[in-house]
Amino acid sequence: MAARFTLEVFVFDIVRAMELITILNHCHRHRGFVYQNARFSPDKKTIEVEVRPRQGAAAVCSGCHKPAPGYDHLPKRRFEFIPFWGILVFLLYQMRRVNCRNCGRVVVEEVPWGDGKHQLTRAYMLFLARWARKLSWKETAETFHTSWDKVCDAVEYVVVWGLEHRTLESIRAIGVDEIQYAKGHKYLTLVYQIDQGLTRLIWVGKERTIESFQGFFTVIGEKLASQIEFVCSDMWQPYLDVIRHKCSQALHILDRFHIVAKMNKALDEVRAAETRRMAQDGHAPLLKKSRWCVLKRKENLTSQQKFRLRDLLRYNLQTVRAYLLKEDFQQFWEYNSPTWAGTFLDFWCYQAMRSRIEPMKKIARTLRAHRALLLNYFKARKQFSSGVVEGLNNKAKVTMRRSYGFRTFRILELALYHSLAKLPEPELTHEFL
Ligand SMILES: [Zn+2]
């Protein structure tokens, strides 16, 4: 009885092995190679499938990608494939070396399912990398019983492939922005393409210096740089300098979002200082809980906040005057004509300079210094939407926050390209995901 049972299991195993090979032949077939002999490992946690060259099929040299006569065999290598019902799957193959006349040396062969030194098959790397866009890298590793390092390896393969195969021709508009990462003052420079039909991350640079941003122009080359028509940036001086030098023909626009953010920051300083001063002088805590009343746009306030704001406006506080200046400035963006916008800007700066509120005066000085660039907004405003850079940068921040594993620049760079660069992917004959 026991013997018969073992035999049944044995037969069952063979049938199953054949089914697995049938499936593999259906979705992961490679000319010149055949699958044979699928079996469980002794602990039943792994399935191993042998691969051998088809009779008479010559090996392909990995140096020149041409068939070449065989030389010898290397020890058997294990290539990890997509797990099957929670069971790890490995393809076992003994790589051949070829004596390539083209390359003039003995070279290891090229196999269609693998790539260089990667332990994972291309199909599995693409599979993991696609999941790593939907889940965090850690979750991806947990879901497929693999390691974070292997997920990272998979993403790197897909990103490197994508960067090699992407096309950058005809970039009309770019946006440049910095993003803070890690603790302390570590920054990345991100460059986005913000054309109407295509928005994507096109470059990640370390630091936010002149040298680092110049790296972007080295990558795209002079011809592409000379075709850029619009550049959108914040007021960070190194960016302004590089853009003036490398994209002198482009219309340079200051990013609206950054100006609004600067304005809010100034207002917050005024409010905080005044709150402290009033508390020291023993006045009633008028400004308590006022932060959102003055920072939010009026139409976004809750009814209670509106009431509180109306209350505040009765007092001739610095905060109130700064608030009114900030609200007034919103009108700037409504203009159509650069001339009228300029007139408004000059008047606003004049008022702010007379306000005797230092943070607002500082803003006015900054705006005056960048007057020409600010007015470019009106010359270009119909060309592309100004919120694009902000939206992309928010996505970049989410990408960074999603994993604590992104500690080094390289990992962060990979993660950002992977989720924001819309890179092309290597093609497989079967869609596993
Ligand atoms: Zn060769």
Short mmCIF file of C-alpha atoms and ligand atoms in Angstrom, two decimals:
data_model
loop_
_atom_site.label_atom_id
_atom_site.label_comp_id
_atom_site.label_asym_id
_atom_site.label_seq_id
_atom_site.Cartn_x
_atom_site.Cartn_y
_atom_site.Cartn_z
CA MET A 1 0.00 0.00 0.00
CA ALA A 2 2.75 2.35 1.03
CA ALA A 3 4.69 1.53 -2.09
CA ARG A 4 1.67 2.19 -4.29
CA PHE A 5 1.01 5.48 -2.59
CA THR A 6 4.60 6.58 -3.23
CA LEU A 7 4.23 5.60 -6.84
CA GLU A 8 1.06 7.65 -7.15
CA VAL A 9 2.79 10.67 -5.70
CA PHE A 10 5.63 10.07 -8.10
CA VAL A 11 3.26 9.97 -11.08
CA PHE A 12 1.41 12.97 -9.80
CA ASP A 13 4.72 14.81 -9.56
CA ILE A 14 5.53 14.00 -13.17
CA VAL A 15 2.18 15.20 -14.39
CA ARG A 16 2.50 18.35 -12.42
CA ALA A 17 6.02 18.87 -13.68
CA MET A 18 4.77 18.55 -17.22
CA GLU A 19 1.99 21.03 -16.57
CA LEU A 20 4.45 23.52 -15.21
CA ILE A 21 6.66 23.13 -18.24
CA THR A 22 3.64 23.56 -20.49
CA ILE A 23 2.83 26.80 -18.71
CA LEU A 24 6.42 27.97 -18.94
CA ASN A 25 6.49 27.18 -22.63
CA HIS A 26 3.33 29.16 -23.03
CA CYS A 27 4.38 32.31 -21.26
CA HIS A 28 8.17 32.28 -21.06
CA ARG A 29 9.42 30.59 -24.20
CA HIS A 30 12.88 31.27 -25.56
CA ARG A 31 14.16 30.23 -28.92
CA GLY A 32 17.19 27.98 -28.68
CA PHE A 33 16.36 26.67 -25.20
CA VAL A 34 14.06 24.02 -23.75
CA TYR A 35 12.68 23.39 -20.29
CA GLN A 36 12.95 19.95 -18.80
CA ASN A 37 12.64 18.21 -15.52
CA ALA A 38 10.66 20.43 -13.14
CA ARG A 39 10.89 19.20 -9.55
CA PHE A 40 10.37 20.17 -5.94
CA SER A 41 13.38 20.76 -3.77
CA PRO A 42 13.56 18.23 -0.88
CA ASP A 43 11.93 20.73 1.54
CA LYS A 44 9.11 21.40 -0.97
CA LYS A 45 9.61 25.17 -0.70
CA THR A 46 11.18 25.57 -4.09
CA ILE A 47 10.53 24.32 -7.59
CA GLU A 48 13.55 23.89 -9.80
CA VAL A 49 13.24 23.75 -13.55
CA GLU A 50 16.18 22.69 -15.68
CA VAL A 51 16.89 24.61 -18.85
CA ARG A 52 19.13 23.30 -21.61
CA PRO A 53 20.10 24.53 -25.06
CA ARG A 54 18.03 23.17 -27.91
CA GLN A 55 19.95 20.63 -29.98
CA GLY A 56 22.07 22.41 -32.54
CA ALA A 57 21.25 25.93 -31.32
CA ALA A 58 24.42 27.96 -31.07
CA ALA A 59 25.19 30.12 -28.05
CA VAL A 60 25.12 33.89 -28.48
CA CYS A 61 28.12 35.96 -27.45
CA SER A 62 27.27 38.52 -24.77
CA GLY A 63 29.90 40.87 -26.13
CA CYS A 64 28.70 41.29 -29.71
CA HIS A 65 25.26 39.57 -29.53
CA LYS A 66 26.16 37.22 -32.41
CA PRO A 67 26.19 33.40 -32.46
CA ALA A 68 29.60 31.96 -31.75
CA PRO A 69 31.15 28.49 -31.42
CA GLY A 70 31.07 26.94 -27.97
CA TYR A 71 34.18 26.80 -25.79
CA ASP A 72 33.24 25.26 -22.43
CA HIS A 73 30.58 25.22 -19.70
CA LEU A 74 30.41 27.09 -16.42
CA PRO A 75 28.95 25.59 -13.21
CA LYS A 76 25.16 25.49 -13.01
CA ARG A 77 23.55 28.83 -12.19
CA ARG A 78 20.20 29.48 -10.50
CA PHE A 79 17.97 32.20 -11.91
CA GLU A 80 15.05 33.16 -9.71
CA PHE A 81 11.74 33.23 -11.54
CA ILE A 82 8.30 34.58 -10.53
CA PRO A 83 7.05 32.56 -7.52
CA PHE A 84 4.19 30.22 -8.22
CA TRP A 85 1.41 29.90 -5.59
CA GLY A 86 3.79 30.98 -2.87
CA ILE A 87 6.51 28.57 -3.96
CA LEU A 88 9.86 29.91 -5.14
CA VAL A 89 10.74 28.98 -8.71
CA PHE A 90 14.29 28.70 -10.03
CA LEU A 91 15.55 28.08 -13.52
CA LEU A 92 18.74 26.01 -13.47
CA TYR A 93 21.11 26.50 -16.32
CA GLN A 94 24.70 25.80 -17.11
CA MET A 95 26.03 28.82 -18.96
CA ARG A 96 28.21 28.18 -21.97
CA ARG A 97 31.29 30.15 -22.86
CA VAL A 98 31.95 30.91 -26.49
CA ASN A 99 35.14 31.46 -28.37
CA CYS A 100 34.07 34.58 -30.23
CA ARG A 101 36.04 35.57 -33.30
CA ASN A 102 34.33 38.96 -33.42
CA CYS A 103 35.39 39.82 -29.90
CA GLY A 104 38.65 37.91 -30.19
CA ARG A 105 38.31 36.21 -26.81
CA VAL A 106 36.39 33.68 -24.75
CA VAL A 107 33.13 35.26 -23.60
CA VAL A 108 30.20 33.99 -21.56
CA GLU A 109 27.00 33.50 -23.54
CA GLU A 110 23.97 35.75 -23.40
CA VAL A 111 20.68 34.23 -22.21
CA PRO A 112 17.32 35.81 -23.03
CA TRP A 113 15.78 35.35 -19.56
CA GLY A 114 18.61 36.87 -17.60
CA ASP A 115 20.67 40.02 -17.61
CA GLY A 116 24.36 40.10 -16.75
CA LYS A 117 25.13 39.28 -13.17
CA HIS A 118 21.54 39.61 -11.90
CA GLN A 119 20.39 36.59 -9.95
CA LEU A 120 16.75 37.28 -10.78
CA THR A 121 15.29 36.58 -14.21
CA ARG A 122 14.25 39.62 -16.23
CA ALA A 123 10.61 38.56 -15.94
CA TYR A 124 10.83 38.46 -12.16
CA MET A 125 12.65 41.80 -11.97
CA LEU A 126 10.00 43.45 -14.08
CA PHE A 127 7.30 41.79 -11.99
CA LEU A 128 8.79 43.00 -8.69
CA ALA A 129 9.51 46.46 -10.05
CA ARG A 130 5.89 46.91 -11.14
CA TRP A 131 4.66 45.91 -7.71
CA ALA A 132 7.20 48.26 -6.15
CA ARG A 133 5.33 51.10 -7.80
CA LYS A 134 2.03 50.07 -6.20
CA LEU A 135 3.42 49.09 -2.80
CA SER A 136 6.42 50.28 -0.83
CA TRP A 137 9.60 48.32 -1.47
CA LYS A 138 9.34 46.75 1.96
CA GLU A 139 5.75 45.63 1.37
CA THR A 140 6.72 44.25 -2.03
CA ALA A 141 9.52 42.20 -0.47
CA GLU A 142 7.16 40.87 2.22
CA THR A 143 4.38 40.04 -0.21
CA PHE A 144 6.63 37.89 -2.42
CA HIS A 145 8.79 36.40 0.35
CA THR A 146 11.87 38.05 -0.97
CA SER A 147 14.33 40.61 0.37
CA TRP A 148 14.36 44.38 0.17
CA ASP A 149 17.71 44.15 -1.60
CA LYS A 150 16.23 42.03 -4.37
CA VAL A 151 13.38 44.48 -4.86
CA CYS A 152 15.96 47.25 -5.03
CA ASP A 153 17.95 45.24 -7.55
CA ALA A 154 14.82 44.75 -9.66
CA VAL A 155 13.96 48.46 -9.60
CA GLU A 156 17.53 49.35 -10.50
CA TYR A 157 17.45 47.02 -13.50
CA VAL A 158 14.17 48.48 -14.77
CA VAL A 159 15.25 52.09 -14.17
CA VAL A 160 18.66 51.68 -15.81
CA TRP A 161 17.00 49.99 -18.78
CA GLY A 162 14.37 52.73 -18.95
CA LEU A 163 16.91 55.55 -18.83
CA GLU A 164 18.89 53.92 -21.62
CA HIS A 165 15.84 53.50 -23.80
CA ARG A 166 13.86 56.67 -23.14
CA THR A 167 13.66 59.44 -25.71
CA LEU A 168 14.25 63.03 -24.69
CA GLU A 169 13.81 64.71 -28.04
CA SER A 170 11.82 67.94 -28.10
CA ILE A 171 11.48 69.23 -24.59
CA ARG A 172 9.60 72.52 -24.70
CA ALA A 173 9.18 73.33 -21.04
CA ILE A 174 11.02 72.31 -17.89
CA GLY A 175 10.47 72.97 -14.22
CA VAL A 176 13.29 72.77 -11.70
CA ASP A 177 12.81 72.39 -7.99
CA GLU A 178 14.69 71.28 -4.94
CA ILE A 179 13.55 68.76 -2.42
CA GLN A 180 14.90 68.16 1.06
CA TYR A 181 15.78 64.65 2.12
CA ALA A 182 17.28 62.89 5.12
CA LYS A 183 18.07 64.86 8.24
CA GLY A 184 19.92 68.12 8.08
CA HIS A 185 20.19 70.17 4.96
CA LYS A 186 20.48 67.62 2.24
CA TYR A 187 18.85 68.58 -1.00
CA LEU A 188 18.16 67.05 -4.36
CA THR A 189 17.56 69.00 -7.54
CA LEU A 190 14.71 67.62 -9.62
CA VAL A 191 14.06 68.62 -13.22
CA TYR A 192 10.67 67.91 -14.73
CA GLN A 193 9.46 68.08 -18.26
CA ILE A 194 6.22 70.09 -18.09
CA ASP A 195 5.07 70.12 -21.72
CA GLN A 196 1.34 70.13 -22.25
CA GLY A 197 1.14 66.54 -23.46
CA LEU A 198 3.88 65.08 -21.28
CA THR A 199 4.85 65.72 -17.69
CA ARG A 200 7.54 63.57 -16.14
CA LEU A 201 10.67 63.65 -14.05
CA ILE A 202 13.67 63.79 -16.34
CA TRP A 203 16.62 64.31 -14.03
CA VAL A 204 17.68 63.91 -10.41
CA GLY A 205 20.80 65.67 -9.14
CA LYS A 206 22.62 65.62 -5.86
CA GLU A 207 22.67 68.95 -3.97
CA ARG A 208 21.22 72.18 -5.32
CA THR A 209 24.37 73.89 -6.43
CA ILE A 210 25.37 75.45 -9.73
CA GLU A 211 27.59 72.44 -10.46
CA SER A 212 24.85 69.89 -9.79
CA PHE A 213 22.23 71.67 -11.90
CA GLN A 214 24.75 72.02 -14.72
CA GLY A 215 24.89 68.23 -14.69
CA PHE A 216 21.39 68.20 -16.16
CA PHE A 217 22.48 70.25 -19.16
CA THR A 218 25.44 67.95 -19.67
CA VAL A 219 23.04 65.01 -19.86
CA ILE A 220 20.64 66.56 -22.37
CA GLY A 221 23.32 68.24 -24.47
CA GLU A 222 23.41 71.69 -26.05
CA LYS A 223 21.04 70.97 -28.91
CA LEU A 224 18.15 69.95 -26.67
CA ALA A 225 18.87 72.76 -24.22
CA SER A 226 18.71 75.31 -27.01
CA GLN A 227 15.19 74.15 -27.92
CA ILE A 228 13.70 74.68 -24.47
CA GLU A 229 11.16 77.51 -24.60
CA PHE A 230 10.03 77.78 -20.99
CA VAL A 231 11.77 77.24 -17.69
CA CYS A 232 9.91 77.40 -14.42
CA SER A 233 11.86 77.63 -11.16
CA ASP A 234 11.88 79.09 -7.69
CA MET A 235 14.07 82.01 -6.68
CA TRP A 236 17.07 79.93 -5.64
CA GLN A 237 20.03 81.89 -6.97
CA PRO A 238 22.15 78.98 -8.31
CA TYR A 239 19.18 77.85 -10.42
CA LEU A 240 18.61 81.36 -11.73
CA ASP A 241 22.29 81.66 -12.69
CA VAL A 242 22.44 78.32 -14.50
CA ILE A 243 19.19 78.96 -16.38
CA ARG A 244 20.37 82.38 -17.53
CA HIS A 245 23.56 80.86 -18.81
CA LYS A 246 22.35 77.56 -20.31
CA CYS A 247 18.85 78.49 -21.50
CA SER A 248 19.23 82.12 -22.43
CA GLN A 249 16.66 81.78 -25.22
CA ALA A 250 13.95 80.40 -22.93
CA LEU A 251 11.30 82.42 -21.14
CA HIS A 252 12.11 82.00 -17.47
CA ILE A 253 9.13 82.00 -15.14
CA LEU A 254 9.13 82.07 -11.37
CA ASP A 255 6.96 79.41 -9.89
CA ARG A 256 3.79 80.89 -8.43
CA PHE A 257 3.54 78.28 -5.73
CA HIS A 258 6.91 79.26 -4.26
CA ILE A 259 6.01 82.92 -4.12
CA VAL A 260 2.74 82.20 -2.34
CA ALA A 261 4.67 79.96 0.07
CA LYS A 262 7.21 82.73 0.78
CA MET A 263 4.38 85.16 1.41
CA ASN A 264 2.75 82.78 3.88
CA LYS A 265 6.04 82.22 5.66
CA ALA A 266 6.54 85.97 6.09
CA LEU A 267 3.04 86.36 7.42
CA ASP A 268 3.59 83.53 9.86
CA GLU A 269 6.73 85.25 11.16
CA VAL A 270 4.84 88.50 11.68
CA ARG A 271 2.04 86.74 13.53
CA ALA A 272 4.35 84.68 15.75
CA ALA A 273 6.45 87.70 16.71
CA GLU A 274 3.41 89.79 17.45
CA THR A 275 1.81 87.06 19.54
CA ARG A 276 4.97 86.90 21.65
CA ARG A 277 5.16 90.64 22.00
CA MET A 278 1.52 90.93 23.08
CA ALA A 279 1.91 88.17 25.64
CA GLN A 280 4.99 89.91 27.08
CA ASP A 281 3.11 93.20 27.32
CA GLY A 282 0.28 91.43 29.13
CA HIS A 283 -2.37 91.97 26.44
CA ALA A 284 -5.25 89.59 25.95
CA PRO A 285 -4.29 86.64 23.72
CA LEU A 286 -5.99 88.12 20.67
CA LEU A 287 -3.99 86.17 18.16
CA LYS A 288 -4.35 82.81 19.76
CA LYS A 289 -5.64 80.21 17.32
CA SER A 290 -5.44 82.74 14.53
CA ARG A 291 -2.83 80.96 12.48
CA TRP A 292 -5.14 79.32 9.96
CA CYS A 293 -7.46 82.31 9.77
CA VAL A 294 -4.71 84.38 8.25
CA LEU A 295 -2.84 81.71 6.32
CA LYS A 296 -5.74 80.09 4.52
CA ARG A 297 -7.42 81.70 1.54
CA LYS A 298 -10.55 83.49 2.64
CA GLU A 299 -12.86 81.19 0.68
CA ASN A 300 -11.41 78.12 2.38
CA LEU A 301 -12.15 79.22 5.94
CA THR A 302 -14.69 77.48 8.14
CA SER A 303 -17.52 79.68 9.40
CA GLN A 304 -15.94 79.83 12.84
CA GLN A 305 -12.63 80.89 11.34
CA LYS A 306 -14.41 83.55 9.28
CA PHE A 307 -15.95 84.92 12.43
CA ARG A 308 -12.58 84.95 14.14
CA LEU A 309 -10.99 86.71 11.17
CA ARG A 310 -13.66 89.42 11.17
CA ASP A 311 -12.98 89.91 14.84
CA LEU A 312 -9.25 90.25 14.24
CA LEU A 313 -9.63 92.71 11.41
CA ARG A 314 -11.04 95.31 13.83
CA TYR A 315 -7.62 95.75 15.38
CA ASN A 316 -4.79 97.59 13.73
CA LEU A 317 -2.33 94.82 14.32
CA GLN A 318 0.79 94.14 12.23
CA THR A 319 -0.57 90.68 11.58
CA VAL A 320 -3.77 92.13 10.21
CA ARG A 321 -1.98 94.59 7.96
CA ALA A 322 0.37 91.86 6.74
CA TYR A 323 -2.64 89.65 6.11
CA LEU A 324 -4.33 92.34 4.05
CA LEU A 325 -1.16 92.81 2.03
CA LYS A 326 -0.97 89.09 1.36
CA GLU A 327 -4.63 88.87 0.35
CA ASP A 328 -4.22 91.89 -1.86
CA PHE A 329 -1.32 90.26 -3.67
CA GLN A 330 -3.58 87.44 -4.91
CA GLN A 331 -4.92 89.92 -7.42
CA PHE A 332 -1.50 90.00 -9.08
CA TRP A 333 -2.07 86.58 -10.64
CA GLU A 334 -5.38 87.63 -12.20
CA TYR A 335 -3.90 90.05 -14.71
CA ASN A 336 -3.65 89.24 -18.38
CA SER A 337 -1.36 92.04 -19.42
CA PRO A 338 2.25 92.04 -18.21
CA THR A 339 2.17 95.85 -18.20
CA TRP A 340 -0.76 96.09 -15.82
CA ALA A 341 0.60 93.30 -13.70
CA GLY A 342 3.85 95.29 -13.49
CA THR A 343 2.02 98.43 -12.41
CA PHE A 344 0.22 96.47 -9.74
CA LEU A 345 3.44 94.84 -8.55
CA ASP A 346 5.19 98.20 -8.21
CA PHE A 347 2.31 99.64 -6.21
CA TRP A 348 2.09 96.60 -3.97
CA CYS A 349 5.83 96.74 -3.24
CA TYR A 350 5.57 100.46 -2.50
CA GLN A 351 2.82 99.78 0.06
CA ALA A 352 4.69 96.87 1.60
CA MET A 353 7.85 99.00 1.94
CA ARG A 354 5.84 101.63 3.82
CA SER A 355 4.22 99.06 6.12
CA ARG A 356 7.13 99.10 8.58
CA ILE A 357 6.71 95.33 8.86
CA GLU A 358 10.15 93.86 8.25
CA PRO A 359 9.19 90.41 6.82
CA MET A 360 6.81 92.06 4.34
CA LYS A 361 9.46 94.60 3.35
CA LYS A 362 11.81 91.72 2.74
CA ILE A 363 9.28 90.09 0.42
CA ALA A 364 8.82 93.35 -1.43
CA ARG A 365 12.58 93.67 -1.94
CA THR A 366 12.76 90.10 -3.27
CA LEU A 367 9.86 90.67 -5.64
CA ARG A 368 11.40 93.91 -6.92
CA ALA A 369 14.70 92.14 -7.52
CA HIS A 370 12.94 89.50 -9.62
CA ARG A 371 10.44 91.81 -11.31
CA ALA A 372 11.29 90.79 -14.90
CA LEU A 373 11.06 87.07 -14.16
CA LEU A 374 7.77 87.54 -12.31
CA LEU A 375 6.24 89.31 -15.27
CA ASN A 376 7.28 86.47 -17.56
CA TYR A 377 4.48 84.54 -15.90
CA PHE A 378 2.00 86.67 -17.85
CA LYS A 379 3.85 86.26 -21.10
CA ALA A 380 3.72 82.48 -20.77
CA ARG A 381 0.68 81.76 -18.66
CA LYS A 382 -1.44 80.39 -21.47
CA GLN A 383 1.27 77.92 -22.45
CA PHE A 384 1.25 75.48 -19.59
CA SER A 385 -0.37 75.15 -16.22
CA SER A 386 1.66 76.47 -13.36
CA GLY A 387 0.57 73.91 -10.81
CA VAL A 388 2.34 71.09 -12.61
CA VAL A 389 5.68 71.42 -10.84
CA GLU A 390 3.98 71.62 -7.48
CA GLY A 391 1.96 68.49 -8.22
CA LEU A 392 5.02 66.54 -9.32
CA ASN A 393 6.99 67.69 -6.33
CA ASN A 394 4.24 66.52 -3.99
CA LYS A 395 4.40 63.11 -5.61
CA ALA A 396 8.17 63.10 -5.16
CA LYS A 397 7.71 63.82 -1.45
CA VAL A 398 5.21 60.97 -1.14
CA THR A 399 7.70 58.63 -2.83
CA MET A 400 10.35 59.62 -0.32
CA ARG A 401 8.06 59.28 2.66
CA ARG A 402 6.80 55.86 1.60
CA SER A 403 9.94 54.12 2.65
CA TYR A 404 12.50 54.62 5.36
CA GLY A 405 14.87 52.51 3.33
CA PHE A 406 15.72 55.37 0.97
CA ARG A 407 18.70 56.64 2.89
CA THR A 408 21.30 56.98 0.21
CA PHE A 409 21.20 59.24 -2.78
CA ARG A 410 21.37 56.31 -5.19
CA ILE A 411 18.32 54.57 -3.70
CA LEU A 412 16.35 57.79 -3.61
CA GLU A 413 17.30 58.54 -7.18
CA LEU A 414 16.09 55.10 -8.30
CA ALA A 415 12.82 55.41 -6.40
CA LEU A 416 12.10 58.84 -7.88
CA TYR A 417 12.85 57.81 -11.45
CA HIS A 418 10.85 54.66 -10.95
CA SER A 419 7.69 56.40 -9.83
CA LEU A 420 7.83 59.71 -11.70
CA ALA A 421 9.87 59.37 -14.88
CA LYS A 422 7.37 57.38 -16.99
CA LEU A 423 10.25 55.29 -18.29
CA PRO A 424 9.78 52.65 -20.99
CA GLU A 425 10.06 49.06 -19.74
CA PRO A 426 11.78 46.02 -21.21
CA GLU A 427 9.26 43.96 -23.15
CA LEU A 428 8.29 40.39 -22.36
CA THR A 429 6.26 38.08 -24.56
CA HIS A 430 3.81 37.53 -21.72
CA GLU A 431 2.33 40.07 -19.29
CA PHE A 432 2.84 38.58 -15.85
CA LEU A 433 1.27 41.60 -14.18
ZN ZN B 1 31.44 38.44 -29.51
#
